[in-house]
Amino acid sequence: FWYQLPKASDVSGEIVLARRTLASEDDDLSKLCAASETDSLLWEVAALPSGRLEFRASGGATLLSEPTKDLQSSALSSITESPKTNDGLVSWKREDGLGGGNHVCL
């Protein structure tokens, strides 16, 4: 899925990008989208202020994205809007209003 992020300076915490839950008809479904509601959580993906993505599973397991060590070998480095873009890190909107577009595939 594609997602757009604001400037990093405008973000004070993590942003939950996607979440999968499992709930019964008797559960309070009005709270499923609240970031703090994890009772019915199967997994979620969050953008951290550090620029990394974190995948969290219901059992407590986490997986962090890793920055690419060699930017020159990155296939995406030639098509991104900023030469300092690094795979494994999210693209925040820049001061000039460009950037911030990201794609993640689960």
XYZ file of N, CA, C and O in Angstrom:
424
model
N 0.842 -1.176 0.000
C 0.000 0.000 0.000
C 0.883 1.233 0.000
O 2.037 1.199 0.387
N 0.317 2.317 -0.480
C 1.014 3.607 -0.523
C 0.543 4.455 0.651
O -0.608 4.375 1.060
N 1.418 5.279 1.175
C 1.034 6.218 2.225
C 1.891 7.471 2.118
O 2.989 7.445 1.589
N 1.351 8.581 2.587
C 2.010 9.885 2.544
C 2.288 10.338 3.972
O 1.410 10.262 4.825
N 3.502 10.795 4.235
C 3.866 11.265 5.569
C 4.097 12.775 5.574
O 4.552 13.335 4.577
N 3.825 13.415 6.709
C 4.104 14.857 6.839
C 5.597 15.081 7.085
O 6.391 14.141 7.069
N 5.980 16.327 7.343
C 7.361 16.632 7.717
C 7.666 15.958 9.052
O 6.817 15.906 9.941
N 8.877 15.461 9.209
C 9.283 14.783 10.444
C 9.149 15.714 11.647
O 8.812 15.270 12.747
N 9.369 16.998 11.451
C 9.273 17.953 12.558
C 7.843 18.109 13.069
O 7.624 18.589 14.179
N 6.858 17.691 12.256
C 5.454 17.789 12.659
C 4.959 16.548 13.396
O 3.810 16.498 13.814
N 5.822 15.546 13.537
C 5.428 14.273 14.148
C 6.139 14.107 15.484
O 7.357 14.204 15.561
N 5.361 13.854 16.535
C 5.959 13.700 17.864
C 6.092 12.241 18.297
O 6.808 11.936 19.233
N 5.397 11.340 17.616
C 5.449 9.923 17.995
C 5.292 9.047 16.779
O 5.392 9.499 15.646
N 5.032 7.787 17.028
C 4.869 6.851 15.924
C 3.519 7.027 15.244
O 2.585 7.566 15.817
N 3.441 6.559 13.995
C 2.210 6.601 13.220
C 1.872 5.161 12.834
O 2.655 4.511 12.132
N 0.737 4.672 13.296
C 0.297 3.335 12.912
C -0.266 3.432 11.492
O -1.225 4.139 11.243
N 0.372 2.712 10.563
C 0.002 2.786 9.147
C -1.045 1.757 8.760
O -1.909 2.026 7.936
N -0.926 0.566 9.302
C -1.855 -0.516 8.965
C -1.985 -1.434 10.165
O -1.042 -1.603 10.929
N -3.153 -2.042 10.273
C -3.420 -2.914 11.415
C -4.432 -3.963 11.015
O -5.357 -3.694 10.263
N -4.222 -5.172 11.504
C -5.182 -6.266 11.296
C -5.648 -6.724 12.667
O -4.847 -7.002 13.542
N -6.961 -6.770 12.837
C -7.538 -7.171 14.112
C -8.522 -8.312 13.904
O -8.973 -8.562 12.788
N -8.858 -8.960 14.982
C -9.853 -10.024 14.973
C -10.745 -9.787 16.176
O -10.277 -9.778 17.307
N -12.026 -9.573 15.919
C -12.955 -9.261 17.004
C -14.264 -10.016 16.790
O -14.594 -10.405 15.670
N -14.977 -10.200 17.873
C -16.286 -10.841 17.779
C -17.372 -9.767 17.738
O -17.113 -8.591 17.982
N -18.590 -10.178 17.466
C -19.704 -9.236 17.387
C -19.959 -8.547 18.723
O -20.492 -7.450 18.769
N -19.599 -9.194 19.823
C -19.844 -8.638 21.150
C -18.799 -7.612 21.591
O -18.990 -6.928 22.591
N -17.685 -7.512 20.865
C -16.631 -6.567 21.219
C -17.053 -5.132 20.895
O -17.899 -4.904 20.036
N -16.435 -4.181 21.578
C -16.677 -2.758 21.305
C -15.857 -2.375 20.073
O -14.668 -2.086 20.168
N -16.483 -2.398 18.908
C -15.783 -2.159 17.653
C -15.448 -0.688 17.423
O -14.678 -0.363 16.524
N -15.975 0.203 18.237
C -15.694 1.628 18.063
C -14.252 1.969 18.428
O -13.758 3.026 18.063
N -13.549 1.081 19.123
C -12.181 1.367 19.564
C -11.112 0.649 18.750
O -9.939 0.760 19.053
N -11.498 -0.103 17.721
C -10.521 -0.896 16.975
C -9.419 -0.057 16.339
O -8.296 -0.519 16.201
N -9.707 1.158 15.947
C -8.718 1.994 15.271
C -7.862 2.821 16.223
O -6.924 3.483 15.793
N -8.167 2.796 17.496
C -7.365 3.540 18.471
C -6.001 2.874 18.610
O -5.904 1.661 18.780
N -4.936 3.657 18.513
C -3.577 3.104 18.584
C -3.324 2.357 19.884
O -2.573 1.388 19.918
N -3.963 2.779 20.952
C -3.747 2.136 22.250
C -4.536 0.838 22.411
O -4.270 0.058 23.328
N -5.496 0.585 21.537
C -6.334 -0.615 21.630
C -5.622 -1.796 20.978
O -5.500 -1.871 19.764
N -5.139 -2.721 21.791
C -4.393 -3.862 21.251
C -4.995 -5.203 21.654
O -4.416 -6.243 21.362
N -6.153 -5.212 22.290
C -6.761 -6.469 22.729
C -7.095 -7.400 21.564
O -6.948 -8.614 21.685
N -7.542 -6.856 20.443
C -7.940 -7.667 19.291
C -6.888 -7.659 18.187
O -7.135 -8.113 17.081
N -5.713 -7.148 18.482
C -4.665 -6.962 17.487
C -4.045 -8.291 17.043
O -3.669 -9.113 17.869
N -3.954 -8.489 15.723
C -3.189 -9.606 15.165
C -1.794 -9.121 14.771
O -0.802 -9.739 15.100
N -1.732 -7.993 14.063
C -0.466 -7.363 13.702
C -0.713 -5.905 13.330
O -1.839 -5.512 13.051
N 0.375 -5.125 13.313
C 0.312 -3.743 12.843
C 1.677 -3.313 12.333
O 2.700 -3.910 12.688
N 1.675 -2.291 11.484
C 2.895 -1.693 10.958
C 2.878 -0.221 11.342
O 1.890 0.471 11.102
N 3.979 0.249 11.931
C 4.054 1.642 12.373
C 5.309 2.311 11.812
O 6.358 1.674 11.680
N 5.191 3.589 11.469
C 6.343 4.418 11.102
C 6.835 5.067 12.385
O 6.075 5.739 13.082
N 8.104 4.850 12.708
C 8.695 5.400 13.927
C 9.346 6.750 13.629
O 9.742 7.011 12.490
N 9.486 7.609 14.629
C 10.131 8.910 14.407
C 11.564 8.788 13.862
O 12.056 9.701 13.216
N 12.211 7.646 14.081
C 13.572 7.418 13.581
C 13.605 7.223 12.070
O 14.677 7.221 11.465
N 12.429 7.013 11.441
C 12.369 6.770 10.017
C 12.300 5.301 9.661
O 12.249 4.940 8.494
N 12.302 4.451 10.632
C 12.208 3.015 10.400
C 10.759 2.568 10.516
O 9.938 3.227 11.146
N 10.443 1.438 9.885
C 9.143 0.806 10.030
C 9.262 -0.317 11.043
O 10.293 -0.977 11.129
N 8.199 -0.519 11.819
C 8.185 -1.606 12.787
C 6.932 -2.445 12.569
O 5.822 -1.917 12.556
N 7.123 -3.750 12.368
C 6.026 -4.707 12.261
C 5.883 -5.359 13.624
O 6.856 -5.851 14.193
N 4.668 -5.350 14.186
C 4.412 -5.924 15.513
C 3.356 -7.005 15.410
O 2.299 -6.787 14.824
N 3.626 -8.151 15.990
C 2.670 -9.255 15.998
C 2.031 -9.359 17.379
O 2.574 -8.874 18.374
N 0.875 -10.004 17.428
C 0.113 -10.099 18.676
C 0.877 -10.823 19.776
O 0.676 -10.564 20.950
N 1.768 -11.729 19.430
C 2.535 -12.469 20.427
C 3.686 -11.679 21.021
O 4.418 -12.177 21.864
N 3.876 -10.438 20.580
C 4.940 -9.597 21.111
C 6.172 -9.523 20.221
O 7.104 -8.779 20.514
N 6.205 -10.278 19.145
C 7.347 -10.237 18.232
C 7.344 -8.929 17.450
O 6.286 -8.411 17.097
N 8.527 -8.387 17.185
C 8.662 -7.168 16.387
C 9.742 -7.372 15.331
O 10.658 -8.171 15.502
N 9.610 -6.633 14.244
C 10.574 -6.672 13.161
C 10.771 -5.240 12.695
O 9.811 -4.564 12.339
N 12.021 -4.761 12.706
C 12.342 -3.397 12.285
C 12.941 -3.392 10.890
O 13.727 -4.284 10.553
N 12.597 -2.379 10.099
C 13.247 -2.205 8.803
C 14.683 -1.772 9.056
O 14.990 -1.132 10.060
N 15.562 -2.129 8.149
C 16.979 -1.788 8.272
C 17.395 -0.901 7.117
O 17.046 -1.181 5.965
N 18.154 0.153 7.396
C 18.650 0.984 6.299
C 19.628 0.205 5.430
O 20.348 -0.652 5.908
N 19.636 0.517 4.145
C 20.586 -0.088 3.220
C 21.959 0.498 3.498
O 22.109 1.705 3.625
N 22.973 -0.351 3.571
C 24.322 0.129 3.886
C 24.986 0.817 2.697
O 25.691 1.774 2.836
N 24.758 0.330 1.476
C 25.382 0.883 0.289
C 24.320 1.550 -0.585
O 23.607 0.885 -1.313
N 24.229 2.873 -0.500
C 23.210 3.597 -1.263
C 23.393 3.450 -2.770
O 22.439 3.473 -3.518
N 24.622 3.310 -3.245
C 24.866 3.212 -4.682
C 24.294 1.930 -5.260
O 23.927 1.883 -6.423
N 24.189 0.876 -4.466
C 23.691 -0.389 -4.987
C 22.168 -0.468 -4.961
O 21.594 -1.418 -5.462
N 21.530 0.516 -4.384
C 20.074 0.495 -4.290
C 19.440 0.761 -5.645
O 19.740 1.746 -6.310
N 18.544 -0.124 -6.051
C 17.860 0.061 -7.333
C 16.966 1.284 -7.303
O 16.715 1.895 -8.335
N 16.466 1.648 -6.128
C 15.551 2.785 -6.033
C 16.264 4.125 -5.945
O 15.647 5.158 -6.130
N 17.565 4.138 -5.648
C 18.241 5.414 -5.432
C 18.232 6.290 -6.679
O 18.261 7.501 -6.580
N 18.138 5.687 -7.864
C 18.152 6.493 -9.082
C 16.789 7.079 -9.417
O 16.690 7.970 -10.242
N 15.702 6.578 -8.793
C 14.375 7.079 -9.141
C 13.709 7.843 -8.006
O 12.603 8.297 -8.145
N 14.366 7.984 -6.877
C 13.777 8.731 -5.763
C 14.033 10.216 -5.944
O 14.940 10.618 -6.669
N 13.245 11.034 -5.260
C 13.362 12.474 -5.440
C 14.542 13.076 -4.690
O 14.886 14.211 -4.894
N 15.154 12.313 -3.810
C 16.264 12.830 -3.032
C 17.419 11.833 -3.070
O 17.230 10.666 -2.768
N 18.632 12.267 -3.419
C 19.751 11.338 -3.473
C 20.126 10.779 -2.095
O 20.833 9.813 -2.004
N 19.648 11.372 -1.018
C 19.958 10.888 0.323
C 18.932 9.878 0.828
O 19.005 9.437 1.945
N 17.946 9.521 -0.021
C 16.938 8.547 0.364
C 17.598 7.199 0.571
O 18.456 6.796 -0.189
N 17.180 6.491 1.611
C 17.770 5.214 1.944
C 16.670 4.173 2.101
O 15.749 4.372 2.880
N 16.758 3.061 1.362
C 15.795 1.980 1.525
C 15.809 1.545 2.981
O 16.850 1.460 3.606
N 14.661 1.225 3.516
C 14.574 0.845 4.920
C 14.172 1.997 5.814
O 13.789 1.797 6.946
N 14.297 3.225 5.307
C 13.871 4.412 6.045
C 12.731 5.069 5.279
O 12.717 5.067 4.053
N 11.778 5.619 6.010
C 10.646 6.272 5.351
C 11.074 7.615 4.774
O 12.071 8.190 5.175
N 10.295 8.097 3.831
C 10.516 9.407 3.241
C 9.543 10.384 3.893
O 8.329 10.236 3.769
N 10.080 11.352 4.619
C 9.254 12.396 5.227
C 9.116 13.529 4.230
O 9.990 13.745 3.384
N 8.029 14.279 4.318
C 7.862 15.458 3.463
C 8.993 16.430 3.775
O 9.340 16.653 4.929
N 9.577 17.013 2.729
C 10.685 17.952 2.906
C 10.143 19.368 3.095
O 8.964 19.640 2.880
N 11.013 20.279 3.463
C 10.636 21.682 3.675
C 10.106 22.322 2.393
O 9.280 23.228 2.458
N 10.578 21.829 1.219
C 10.107 22.408 -0.040
C 8.749 21.852 -0.462
O 8.239 22.187 -1.528
N 8.145 20.987 0.380
C 6.822 20.447 0.102
C 6.818 19.151 -0.692
O 5.779 18.541 -0.873
N 7.976 18.737 -1.188
C 8.066 17.484 -1.940
C 8.418 16.335 -1.006
O 8.808 16.531 0.134
N 8.311 15.135 -1.508
C 8.661 13.954 -0.716
C 7.518 13.504 0.157
O 6.407 14.026 0.102
N 7.786 12.511 0.952
C 6.791 11.986 1.870
C 6.012 10.795 1.328
O 5.288 10.149 2.068
N 6.157 10.508 0.024
C 5.461 9.368 -0.566
C 6.222 8.076 -0.296
O 7.435 8.022 -0.451
N 5.535 7.054 0.167
C 6.150 5.787 0.520
C 5.291 4.626 0.057
O 4.093 4.745 -0.110
N 5.923 3.477 -0.093
C 5.218 2.247 -0.440
C 5.757 1.126 0.431
O 6.961 1.028 0.657
N 4.859 0.304 0.931
C 5.270 -0.878 1.696
C 4.469 -2.062 1.187
O 3.300 -1.937 0.824
N 5.118 -3.190 1.105
C 4.471 -4.423 0.655
C 4.619 -5.452 1.775
O 5.729 -5.717 2.230
N 3.504 -5.990 2.241
C 3.543 -6.979 3.307
C 3.403 -8.371 2.731
O 2.643 -8.622 1.863
